[in-house]
Amino acid sequence: MDFQFSDEARMAIDGAKRFAVEKLGPGAAERDEKAEVEVKLLKELGELGYLGMTVPEEHGGSALGAVAYAGSVVEVAKVDAGVAVAMSVQNSLVNDAIEHFGTEAQKGEFLPKLASGGWIGCFSLTEANAGSDPASMRTTAVKDGDGYLLNGTKNFTTNGAIADAVIVFTRCDLGGKPANSAFLLKKGTPGFSIGKHENKMGIRSSSTTEMVFTNCRLPKEALLGEEGKGLKIALTTLDGGRIGIAAQAIGIAEAALDESVRYSKERVQFGKPIAELEGIQFMLADMATEVEVAKTMLFRVAWMKESGAKRYTKEAAMLKLFASEMSHRVCHKAIQVHGGYGFMKEYKVERLYRDQRITEIYEGTSEIQRFVIARGILG
Amino acid sequence: MNIAVLLRQVPDTEAKVVPDPDLRGRIMESEIKFILNPYDEYAVEEAVRIIERGGLAPGGQVPGGAGGLPLSGGGGEAVGFCIGPDRAETALRSALALGLARAVLVSDPAAVEADVVTQGRILAAAIKGFAPSLILAGRELIDTQEDALAAVVAHFLDIPHVLGAGKITLDGEKAVVLREVEGGSLEIAASLPAAVSCSKGLNEPRYPSLMAIKRSKAKEIRKVSLAELGVQSGPQKSRIAELKAPPPRAAGVRVEGEPAVVAAKGIEWMADVAKVI
Ligand SMILES: Cc1cc2nc3c(=O)[nH]c(=O)nc-3n(C[C@H](O)[C@H](O)[C@H](O)COP(=O)(O)OP(=O)(O)OC[C@H]3O[C@@H](n4cnc5c(N)ncnc54)[C@H](O)[C@@H]3O)c2cc1C
């Protein structure tokens, strides 16, 4: 058993940290306040290779692997969790889906642009009436001559407003039986437009929008993977996505811990720093322990993916469940350590607390993770 | 035309440095993360930019010759030179990811433990065979603040050394170095080959791309011994005798009241108690 990062993984993670602190740090609070999505920063991350970390080199990626990727998302999330989710979606939902299910033509056209930050991608599964139960989606793809005609509205799509490449999941008719198919299309395709932009509680530096399809005609080459296998593609891809979201949750928690350690040494009450009070020390000790446990789990599941485990569904669900709920507990305590100041926008923990909340919801709510885990252990 | 870059590894700026209770003059290394000396990054970046611009025009170079390593590659390379323990390899890897072609590491304990003058002599011997036209180094080490190494190397190679470059302009014959000084700036022209210590502000070191990080893995880090260099470390001329953590800050004195009263009391205290005025 070897708990060392490879040289490259360590350097990649260090580089992500430096980029996050120097480039993302200065504007993070303002982007949150104004709900500003800065595509330029995301593209800069892409130019350095951070948006194509698991894409093979022949498709323009750096193929550094899931461990380096997970560690890099942690570093970005410590500073700006909105940028971290954009990075996670692009790497593990968009690139991975194309890499595993795309045709050679699709890989050749999309991956080099996505892996270098030239293009931003999104993964559009959820609908207003199909969240935890994606099989009930209503967006349709109907055969139309040689291609397909798409109609319907997707919602809550991360990177929606800034996406150049869109993966969308639809209902389809497979020889009389209802099924689901996935499609890969480009921005500007006639019949496709961006709907409502959501005004969110947290991760406000990320874009979340509706995606509207009105008689949107796609050629048969736009089909991603086999016809009728859409849901399988979505669920398999989400296993990897959960590593990214767990990393995001852990980054937020680690930042909350760092802020709390610093603040507790500076804040004086009853004539001494509150860090000398056992009540505060116990909170900090619990926070640090929880972060450590989640991090260890993160790198283990990332390693499983990297070393080619066929399925790691149960482990990814456990990781995402634990990391997101852990992040909730840690951010909660971080506000407690800060007292009234933690409730104020001047202090970073206020933003971390809001940013953390979504990690328990997207890419499968905690309840859905428990359901997946239970199925995994009960068989 | 080759460029040699002197590299060193230091504790991370965020590391908590604690004197080692068992080894005088040393720090506890086990918990510390080590990085490439941040000033050295300016030197690496400058060297890489010069090479990317097409290298130096032909001109003066350190004459190769006996005793040196036969290092000179195809010419027009920026190569790192370092004295340090094996763990310094990670710092060299970082420099390779920033664009150096390869690196040379002298890791004999006798060299690692040596004083700066001896280290300069050893590095001069290592660099000689590489026949560089320019030697770049960071202005100082961020840990010990030692800033003599580049000058000592220049001394043993009998070439000029310029400290604290904020800007370097090169032609085939000379390096013109701009150095900010109190109240103005100096422009210093040095004939090539020359050694230049680089300051903050010389350039903005790039972020290594992940592709560059991957490529760096294939680059060579050549370990050489003092025996291969044909030099001996000799007796230690100076050493760190003791390393002390700063004394904990003493409790302050708090003066309260109207501003005029506070100021008067403060002055009284500074004059009579602290005796600083
Ligand atoms: C900011 C943001 C970004 C998002 N980004 C994307 C994206 O990029 N792409 C995308 O496709 N989607 C995205 N989503 C959607 C997200 O994945 C869904 O919101 C999530 O899956 C939950 O669906 P829902 O909101 O419809 O909640 P519902 O499914 O309606 O859930 C409501 C409650 O019921 C519980 N529940 C539901 N079913 C069960 C069950 N079987 N057993 C027990 N409890 C259950 C849930 O856990 C939850 O507590 C995003 C959402 C947000 C808020």
XYZ file of C-alpha atoms and ligand atoms in Angstrom:
709
model
C 0.000 0.000 0.000
C 1.446 3.306 -1.061
C -0.074 6.586 0.063
C 2.305 8.771 -1.965
C 1.161 10.926 -4.851
C 3.130 10.384 -8.024
C 5.471 13.276 -8.861
C 3.126 14.426 -11.611
C 0.012 14.253 -9.449
C 1.736 16.263 -6.741
C 2.877 18.896 -9.232
C -0.565 19.090 -10.828
C -2.217 19.568 -7.440
C 0.380 22.184 -6.413
C -0.231 23.992 -9.711
C -3.999 23.967 -9.169
C -3.442 25.369 -5.699
C -1.251 28.183 -6.971
C -3.706 29.034 -9.745
C -6.614 28.987 -7.307
C -4.930 31.185 -4.722
C -3.434 33.685 -7.165
C -6.035 33.848 -9.919
C -9.319 32.765 -8.362
C -8.771 34.101 -4.853
C -8.907 37.849 -5.465
C -12.358 37.920 -7.146
C -14.082 34.964 -5.470
C -16.154 36.918 -2.947
C -17.223 39.430 -5.589
C -18.204 36.731 -8.094
C -20.357 35.199 -5.371
C -21.959 38.519 -4.457
C -22.741 39.465 -8.058
C -23.382 35.912 -9.304
C -20.736 36.430 -11.978
C -19.564 33.568 -14.169
C -16.057 34.278 -15.447
C -15.527 32.061 -18.458
C -12.083 33.547 -18.970
C -10.765 32.046 -15.737
C -12.250 28.684 -16.607
C -10.627 28.783 -20.025
C -7.283 29.656 -18.440
C -7.612 26.554 -16.288
C -8.387 24.693 -19.496
C -5.326 25.998 -21.305
C -3.196 24.615 -18.487
C -4.859 21.226 -18.978
C -7.149 21.158 -15.935
C -10.301 20.648 -18.008
C -8.989 17.497 -19.663
C -7.239 15.653 -16.878
C -8.508 12.183 -17.708
C -8.686 12.587 -21.481
C -6.025 10.482 -23.269
C -3.159 12.333 -24.878
C -4.190 11.324 -28.399
C -7.357 13.358 -27.856
C -5.525 16.366 -26.521
C -5.810 15.604 -22.824
C -3.102 15.353 -20.214
C -4.259 11.907 -19.020
C -2.939 12.644 -15.583
C -5.559 10.459 -13.979
C -8.376 10.615 -11.467
C -6.171 11.046 -8.390
C -4.476 14.205 -9.692
C -7.880 15.386 -10.887
C -9.564 14.853 -7.520
C -6.738 16.634 -5.696
C -6.900 19.546 -8.120
C -10.670 19.971 -7.670
C -10.114 20.067 -3.890
C -7.637 22.943 -4.300
C -9.920 24.916 -6.614
C -12.952 24.340 -4.362
C -11.070 25.698 -1.352
C -11.031 29.045 -3.120
C -14.058 29.106 -5.476
C -16.529 26.229 -5.326
C -18.404 27.550 -8.377
C -15.346 27.200 -10.579
C -14.763 23.774 -9.007
C -18.161 22.448 -10.104
C -17.652 23.749 -13.641
C -14.316 21.929 -13.678
C -15.881 18.764 -12.273
C -18.720 18.711 -14.810
C -16.375 19.203 -17.733
C -13.846 16.568 -16.649
C -15.982 13.821 -15.269
C -19.403 14.204 -16.860
C -18.720 15.634 -20.301
C -15.240 14.395 -21.264
C -15.641 10.982 -19.664
C -19.014 10.377 -21.353
C -17.590 11.272 -24.763
C -14.441 9.259 -24.157
C -16.365 6.129 -23.142
C -19.403 6.295 -25.363
C -18.517 8.612 -28.275
C -17.668 7.569 -31.817
C -14.147 8.195 -33.098
C -15.534 11.154 -35.038
C -17.132 12.642 -31.921
C -13.967 12.108 -29.872
C -11.858 13.685 -32.593
C -14.100 16.701 -32.933
C -15.018 17.423 -29.317
C -12.312 16.147 -26.973
C -9.326 18.222 -28.127
C -11.389 21.418 -27.799
C -12.862 20.454 -24.434
C -9.557 19.210 -23.010
C -7.754 22.449 -23.865
C -10.433 24.792 -22.553
C -11.315 25.978 -26.052
C -14.814 24.704 -25.420
C -16.880 24.409 -22.267
C -19.267 21.477 -21.924
C -22.428 20.626 -19.995
C -24.427 17.513 -19.095
C -28.170 18.005 -19.222
C -30.161 15.210 -17.582
C -32.522 16.789 -15.036
C -35.972 18.132 -15.890
C -38.565 19.983 -13.823
C -40.426 16.713 -13.203
C -37.486 14.345 -13.437
C -34.806 14.903 -10.779
C -34.022 11.906 -8.613
C -36.061 9.861 -11.072
C -34.462 10.685 -14.417
C -36.261 7.813 -16.140
C -39.418 9.896 -16.024
C -37.913 12.561 -18.292
C -40.198 13.978 -20.970
C -37.862 15.586 -23.477
C -38.316 13.507 -26.611
C -36.170 12.500 -29.547
C -38.293 11.327 -32.452
C -36.808 9.727 -35.580
C -36.996 12.213 -38.421
C -35.725 10.853 -41.707
C -32.037 10.244 -41.223
C -31.851 12.089 -37.915
C -33.834 13.049 -34.827
C -36.142 15.829 -33.755
C -35.767 16.932 -30.111
C -38.470 18.658 -28.075
C -38.591 19.498 -24.396
C -36.982 21.508 -21.607
C -34.140 20.452 -19.340
C -33.370 22.406 -16.197
C -30.661 23.051 -13.630
C -27.858 22.494 -16.155
C -24.440 23.481 -14.805
C -22.362 25.473 -17.353
C -25.570 25.867 -19.408
C -25.099 29.508 -20.374
C -21.425 29.112 -21.250
C -21.476 25.700 -22.916
C -20.181 25.153 -26.433
C -20.886 21.420 -26.260
C -24.045 19.907 -24.790
C -24.797 16.330 -23.775
C -28.564 15.934 -23.507
C -30.643 12.928 -22.457
C -34.025 12.235 -24.030
C -36.865 9.774 -24.093
C -37.022 7.737 -27.281
C -39.010 4.981 -28.842
C -37.104 1.739 -29.291
C -39.194 -0.588 -31.428
C -42.362 0.365 -29.575
C -40.696 0.263 -26.130
C -39.942 3.517 -24.290
C -36.222 4.047 -23.657
C -33.695 6.847 -23.356
C -30.999 8.148 -25.666
C -28.114 10.593 -25.260
C -27.069 13.188 -27.829
C -24.036 15.401 -28.255
C -24.596 18.753 -29.940
C -22.987 22.126 -30.385
C -24.095 25.559 -29.297
C -25.897 27.337 -32.109
C -27.742 24.263 -33.358
C -31.104 25.596 -34.650
C -33.971 24.792 -32.304
C -31.751 24.787 -29.205
C -31.684 27.757 -26.839
C -30.878 28.679 -23.242
C -33.898 29.289 -20.995
C -34.050 30.609 -17.462
C -30.847 31.481 -15.570
C -31.170 30.366 -11.956
C -30.487 32.723 -9.051
C -28.848 30.461 -6.484
C -28.089 30.218 -2.773
C -24.490 29.097 -3.374
C -21.895 28.276 -6.040
C -23.039 31.571 -7.532
C -19.952 31.889 -9.716
C -21.256 28.929 -11.745
C -23.946 29.033 -14.422
C -27.148 26.997 -13.941
C -29.784 27.267 -16.679
C -32.678 25.696 -18.489
C -31.964 24.170 -21.888
C -34.812 24.457 -24.347
C -35.281 22.208 -27.383
C -37.952 23.194 -29.918
C -38.005 21.053 -33.030
C -34.249 20.836 -32.742
C -33.066 18.634 -35.590
C -29.951 16.538 -35.053
C -28.236 14.251 -37.560
C -27.848 10.599 -36.583
C -24.145 11.262 -35.956
C -25.172 13.344 -32.928
C -26.325 10.237 -31.067
C -23.971 9.554 -28.127
C -23.561 5.848 -27.545
C -26.170 3.324 -28.533
C -29.764 4.302 -29.116
C -31.859 3.362 -26.083
C -28.832 3.223 -23.739
C -29.154 6.833 -22.560
C -29.923 6.115 -18.945
C -27.097 3.623 -18.615
C -24.712 6.205 -20.069
C -25.959 8.811 -17.591
C -25.692 6.555 -14.555
C -22.269 5.113 -15.425
C -20.910 8.596 -16.034
C -22.333 9.880 -12.761
C -20.197 7.355 -10.834
C -17.143 9.326 -11.922
C -18.928 12.643 -11.453
C -19.465 11.854 -7.809
C -15.700 11.817 -7.269
C -15.572 15.419 -8.510
C -18.477 16.535 -6.311
C -16.961 14.804 -3.282
C -13.684 16.612 -4.013
C -15.596 19.886 -4.206
C -17.285 19.194 -0.848
C -13.940 18.302 0.741
C -12.277 21.457 -0.599
C -15.051 23.595 0.894
C -14.717 21.768 4.243
C -10.940 22.104 4.274
C -11.224 25.833 3.641
C -13.751 26.121 6.475
C -11.346 24.261 8.759
C -8.389 26.476 7.765
C -10.437 29.628 8.374
C -11.565 28.320 11.751
C -8.063 27.406 12.905
C -6.815 30.856 11.987
C -9.742 32.717 13.480
C -9.669 30.780 16.748
C -6.046 31.797 17.331
C -6.826 35.473 16.745
C -10.151 35.903 18.494
C -9.706 36.735 22.166
C -12.496 36.274 24.699
C -12.142 35.966 28.458
C -8.589 37.216 28.102
C -7.234 34.499 25.829
C -7.562 33.228 22.281
C -10.650 31.055 21.910
C -8.324 28.348 20.485
C -7.274 27.741 24.075
C -10.828 26.823 25.064
C -11.448 23.112 25.122
C -14.926 23.538 23.643
C -13.408 25.154 20.542
C -10.511 22.700 20.395
C -12.900 19.751 20.338
C -14.816 21.266 17.434
C -11.575 21.850 15.511
C -10.391 18.314 16.267
C -13.634 16.809 14.971
C -13.545 18.989 11.851
C -9.943 18.040 11.053
C -10.648 14.345 11.608
C -13.698 14.350 9.347
C -11.834 16.145 6.558
C -8.994 13.641 6.836
C -11.326 10.641 6.641
C -13.126 12.014 3.598
C -9.863 12.858 1.844
C -8.511 9.369 2.369
C -11.710 7.958 0.921
C -11.604 10.402 -1.986
C -8.173 9.309 -3.120
C -9.036 5.656 -2.707
C -12.095 5.869 -4.944
C -10.176 8.044 -7.416
C -7.457 5.404 -7.419
C -10.068 2.711 -8.106
C -11.263 4.645 -11.147
C -7.715 5.330 -12.275
C -6.630 1.729 -11.982
C -9.487 0.666 -14.217
C -12.041 -0.781 -11.799
C -15.058 -1.726 -13.899
C -17.641 -0.357 -11.537
C -17.117 1.537 -8.319
C -20.745 2.612 -8.020
C -21.194 1.739 -4.356
C -17.856 3.257 -3.319
C -18.499 6.471 -5.277
C -21.932 6.774 -3.665
C -20.457 6.228 -0.177
C -17.781 8.804 -0.883
C -20.187 11.421 -2.200
C -22.623 10.826 0.653
C -19.998 11.015 3.370
C -17.998 13.897 1.894
C -21.021 16.139 1.300
C -22.618 15.522 4.691
C -19.208 15.827 6.358
C -18.775 19.175 4.619
C -22.130 20.263 6.013
C -21.078 19.393 9.576
C -17.695 21.070 9.184
C -19.117 24.285 7.700
C -21.749 24.358 10.437
C -19.039 24.165 13.107
C -16.918 26.725 11.249
C -19.703 29.293 11.625
C -20.026 28.308 15.291
C -16.293 28.898 15.853
C -16.635 32.326 14.231
C -19.660 33.298 16.344
C -21.661 36.241 14.969
C -18.847 37.153 12.584
C -19.351 33.862 10.778
C -22.853 34.996 9.913
C -21.484 38.096 8.175
C -20.561 38.321 4.512
C -17.141 39.763 5.419
C -16.080 36.305 6.558
C -15.392 33.537 4.062
C -17.141 30.849 6.124
C -20.487 32.482 5.336
C -19.971 31.740 1.630
C -18.541 28.283 2.315
C -21.660 27.370 4.315
C -23.921 28.325 1.384
C -21.655 26.739 -1.236
C -21.495 23.478 0.665
C -25.256 22.893 0.648
C -25.616 21.871 -2.981
C -23.073 19.051 -2.657
C -25.748 17.063 -0.762
C -28.178 17.481 -3.640
C -26.732 17.381 -7.132
C -25.445 14.324 -8.936
C -27.808 12.384 -6.716
C -29.206 13.552 -3.363
C -27.970 11.956 -0.143
C -31.129 9.843 -0.126
C -30.363 8.545 -3.616
C -26.759 7.763 -2.556
C -28.094 5.737 0.392
C -30.424 3.944 -1.965
C -27.512 3.090 -4.289
C -25.354 1.926 -1.364
C -28.163 -0.224 0.054
C -28.662 -1.852 -3.331
C -24.909 -2.471 -3.468
C -24.765 -4.257 -0.134
C -28.095 -6.083 -0.330
C -27.490 -7.273 -3.863
C 24.475 29.277 -26.460
C 23.723 27.646 -23.167
C 22.194 29.026 -20.012
C 22.915 27.502 -16.611
C 20.377 28.084 -13.864
C 21.351 27.583 -10.226
C 18.561 25.866 -8.327
C 17.918 25.211 -4.677
C 15.207 23.684 -2.583
C 13.728 25.414 0.462
C 10.870 24.769 2.911
C 7.460 25.803 1.582
C 6.540 29.379 2.501
C 3.567 27.971 4.448
C 5.668 25.401 6.323
C 6.050 25.684 10.066
C 9.808 25.620 10.595
C 10.943 24.193 13.924
C 14.597 23.791 15.018
C 15.581 20.134 15.357
C 16.228 19.435 19.057
C 18.759 16.704 18.188
C 20.702 18.298 15.342
C 22.164 21.709 16.019
C 21.666 24.212 13.246
C 19.076 22.043 11.484
C 15.322 22.125 11.176
C 12.822 19.313 11.713
C 12.355 18.030 8.187
C 9.834 15.237 8.623
C 6.660 17.319 8.509
C 7.853 19.873 5.989
C 7.039 20.231 2.346
C 9.940 21.468 0.240
C 9.671 23.625 -2.866
C 11.874 25.251 -5.469
C 13.255 28.482 -4.005
C 10.720 31.071 -5.254
C 13.439 33.487 -6.460
C 14.882 30.674 -8.556
C 11.584 30.576 -10.454
C 12.362 34.020 -11.872
C 15.718 32.719 -13.046
C 14.136 29.636 -14.630
C 11.425 31.689 -16.331
C 13.974 34.153 -17.708
C 16.192 31.360 -19.026
C 13.256 29.598 -20.665
C 12.031 32.828 -22.263
C 15.499 33.538 -23.677
C 15.621 30.053 -25.196
C 12.047 30.376 -26.512
C 12.988 33.649 -28.196
C 15.640 31.736 -30.116
C 18.438 31.712 -27.579
C 21.348 34.029 -27.155
C 23.225 35.455 -30.090
C 26.709 33.953 -30.353
C 29.130 35.629 -28.027
C 31.188 35.000 -24.945
C 30.846 31.715 -23.168
C 32.558 30.048 -20.288
C 35.433 28.133 -21.877
C 34.781 24.421 -21.406
C 37.924 22.438 -20.888
C 39.408 19.934 -18.549
C 37.737 18.925 -15.316
C 34.218 19.862 -16.298
C 31.431 17.482 -17.179
C 31.037 16.918 -20.882
C 27.537 18.348 -20.739
C 27.271 20.576 -23.703
C 24.335 19.213 -25.668
C 23.177 20.533 -28.991
C 23.694 24.058 -27.717
C 20.990 26.548 -26.904
C 19.793 24.772 -23.804
C 18.761 25.979 -20.376
C 19.951 23.482 -17.776
C 19.537 23.507 -14.001
C 22.411 22.903 -11.557
C 21.776 22.074 -7.945
C 23.570 20.957 -4.822
C 21.121 19.273 -2.528
C 19.983 16.017 -0.953
C 17.972 13.471 -2.948
C 14.715 15.138 -1.960
C 15.816 18.188 -3.999
C 14.805 16.182 -7.073
C 11.222 17.356 -6.615
C 12.366 20.985 -6.880
C 14.325 20.113 -10.016
C 11.238 18.404 -11.462
C 9.310 21.643 -10.945
C 11.999 23.576 -12.788
C 11.900 21.030 -15.621
C 8.114 21.445 -15.831
C 8.667 25.188 -16.158
C 10.816 24.496 -19.208
C 14.441 23.683 -18.361
C 15.842 21.008 -20.682
C 17.421 18.919 -17.939
C 19.126 19.200 -14.599
C 22.261 18.164 -12.764
C 22.172 17.300 -9.072
C 25.213 17.013 -6.832
C 23.929 15.123 -3.809
C 27.103 14.015 -1.997
C 26.553 14.804 1.678
C 29.974 16.498 1.671
C 28.683 18.947 -0.933
C 25.255 19.369 0.634
C 26.774 20.165 4.031
C 29.490 22.446 2.645
C 29.690 26.196 3.180
C 28.613 28.526 0.392
C 32.121 29.242 -0.896
C 32.834 25.539 -1.243
C 29.453 24.954 -2.873
C 30.209 27.740 -5.347
C 33.508 26.081 -6.199
C 31.798 22.721 -6.718
C 29.082 24.218 -8.915
C 31.648 26.126 -10.951
C 33.332 22.793 -11.665
C 30.016 21.222 -12.640
C 28.998 24.118 -14.865
C 32.324 24.566 -16.625
C 31.861 21.725 -19.088
C 28.446 23.065 -20.052
C 30.127 26.235 -21.322
C 27.215 28.598 -20.642
C 27.074 32.181 -21.847
C 24.800 33.117 -19.019
C 24.331 31.823 -15.484
C 21.088 32.792 -13.785
C 20.200 32.365 -10.134
C 17.565 33.531 -7.678
C 18.471 36.633 -5.756
C 18.530 34.865 -2.397
C 17.284 31.835 -0.532
C 13.975 32.523 1.170
C 14.928 30.442 4.213
C 18.467 31.430 5.206
C 18.546 34.591 3.055
C 21.937 33.499 1.755
C 22.604 35.422 -1.459
C 26.251 34.727 -2.276
C 26.180 31.520 -4.300
C 25.943 33.042 -7.788
C 28.739 35.486 -7.011
C 30.969 32.687 -5.735
C 30.315 30.593 -8.845
C 31.158 33.642 -10.981
C 34.348 34.114 -8.981
C 35.565 30.579 -9.597
C 34.738 30.860 -13.304
C 36.353 34.289 -13.390
C 33.315 35.951 -14.948
C 31.305 39.009 -13.886
C 28.357 38.778 -11.504
C 25.459 41.215 -11.249
C 23.068 41.135 -8.313
C 19.348 41.742 -8.265
C 18.203 41.963 -11.842
C 14.783 43.545 -12.416
C 15.363 43.415 -16.161
C 17.952 41.744 -18.376
C 18.713 42.794 -21.946
C 21.132 40.719 -23.958
C 23.171 41.114 -27.073
C 25.867 38.748 -28.204
C 28.532 40.544 -26.232
C 26.995 41.684 -23.018
C 24.129 41.564 -20.573
C 22.616 44.875 -19.529
C 20.977 44.522 -16.171
C 18.594 46.968 -14.588
C 18.585 47.022 -10.808
C 16.199 49.039 -8.699
C 17.997 50.840 -5.878
C 16.853 53.260 -3.208
C 15.630 56.353 -5.036
C 16.412 55.260 -8.590
C 17.775 52.500 -10.752
C 21.149 51.314 -11.980
C 21.956 49.963 -15.388
C 24.903 47.607 -15.262
C 26.555 46.212 -18.356
C 28.486 42.982 -17.927
C 30.433 41.224 -20.626
C 29.325 37.689 -21.433
C 29.687 35.141 -20.051
C 28.143 36.529 -16.905
C 26.207 35.436 -13.846
C 23.071 37.342 -12.873
C 20.965 37.015 -9.686
C 17.288 37.573 -10.422
C 14.846 39.617 -8.360
C 11.110 39.585 -8.048
C 9.571 41.634 -10.842
C 11.999 40.390 -13.497
C 9.155 38.410 -15.015
C 6.017 36.586 -14.011
C 6.822 32.882 -13.792
C 4.323 30.815 -15.772
C 2.015 28.188 -14.352
C 3.295 24.828 -15.521
C 0.736 23.231 -17.810
C -0.205 19.622 -17.111
C 1.294 18.690 -20.468
C 4.588 20.293 -19.428
C 4.424 18.446 -16.106
C 4.041 15.184 -18.005
C 6.870 16.001 -20.399
C 9.142 16.834 -17.471
C 9.019 13.210 -16.428
C 10.999 12.217 -19.489
C 13.654 14.871 -18.856
C 16.938 13.838 -17.353
C 18.051 14.610 -13.821
C 21.668 13.584 -13.794
C 23.205 12.854 -10.448
C 26.919 13.490 -10.272
C 29.358 12.872 -7.470
C 32.247 15.040 -6.339
C 34.560 12.292 -7.601
C 33.093 12.578 -11.106
C 33.561 16.330 -10.974
C 37.139 15.864 -9.800
C 36.695 18.221 -6.857
C 36.906 17.816 -3.111
C 34.811 19.613 -0.578
C 37.727 20.385 1.744
C 37.385 21.669 5.297
C 34.196 23.452 6.279
C 34.825 27.216 6.249
C 31.585 28.211 7.951
C 28.516 26.462 9.256
C 25.220 27.273 10.921
C 26.153 26.877 14.573
C 22.731 27.375 16.026
C 19.189 27.943 14.874
C 16.682 29.474 17.232
C 12.975 30.048 16.971
C 12.090 33.676 17.704
C 11.281 34.226 21.392
C 7.540 34.201 22.054
C 6.115 37.696 21.973
C 5.935 39.243 25.436
C 2.597 40.526 26.627
C 1.896 44.071 25.473
C 0.904 47.079 27.532
C -2.585 48.415 26.995
C -3.238 52.125 27.525
C -6.804 53.366 27.593
C -8.436 56.782 27.692
C -8.702 59.991 25.664
C -6.269 60.217 22.703
C -4.193 62.988 24.346
C -3.872 61.027 27.577
C -3.041 57.828 25.748
C -0.329 59.581 23.702
C 1.234 61.134 26.792
C 1.219 57.847 28.684
C 2.633 56.059 25.648
C 5.545 58.473 25.353
C 6.198 58.261 29.082
C 6.276 54.472 28.860
C 8.569 54.443 25.834
C 11.001 56.836 27.536
C 11.026 55.516 31.093
C 10.149 51.821 30.887
C 11.150 50.600 27.457
C 13.895 53.243 27.162
C 13.564 53.345 23.383
C 13.346 57.141 23.157
C -27.016 24.226 -8.709
C -27.476 22.976 -9.371
C -26.751 22.462 -10.438
C -27.191 21.297 -11.089
N -26.485 20.842 -12.190
C -27.018 19.824 -12.915
C -26.426 19.437 -14.157
O -25.379 19.966 -14.565
N -27.030 18.484 -14.890
C -28.177 17.867 -14.478
O -28.679 17.036 -15.197
N -28.742 18.194 -13.293
C -28.203 19.154 -12.509
N -28.811 19.513 -11.318
C -29.981 18.792 -10.878
C -29.768 17.901 -9.677
O -29.018 16.778 -10.022
C -31.136 17.558 -9.085
O -31.623 18.741 -8.484
C -31.089 16.429 -8.102
O -30.807 15.218 -8.736
C -32.396 16.283 -7.314
O -33.504 16.339 -8.119
P -34.735 17.315 -7.757
O -34.144 18.642 -7.529
O -35.746 17.184 -8.779
O -35.256 16.767 -6.377
P -36.321 15.586 -6.169
O -35.904 14.420 -6.935
O -37.698 16.126 -6.375
O -36.119 15.291 -4.629
C -36.850 15.913 -3.569
C -36.556 15.146 -2.291
O -37.072 13.814 -2.392
C -36.081 12.882 -2.111
N -36.276 11.667 -2.880
C -36.533 11.543 -4.211
N -36.601 10.258 -4.567
C -36.364 9.541 -3.435
C -36.304 8.145 -3.157
N -36.476 7.225 -4.098
N -36.077 7.770 -1.885
C -35.903 8.698 -0.907
N -35.947 10.013 -1.130
C -36.161 10.437 -2.368
C -34.805 13.583 -2.513
O -33.688 13.019 -1.891
C -35.070 14.986 -2.023
O -34.828 15.054 -0.651
C -28.351 20.641 -10.643
C -29.061 21.131 -9.546
C -28.644 22.299 -8.926
C -29.463 22.814 -7.798
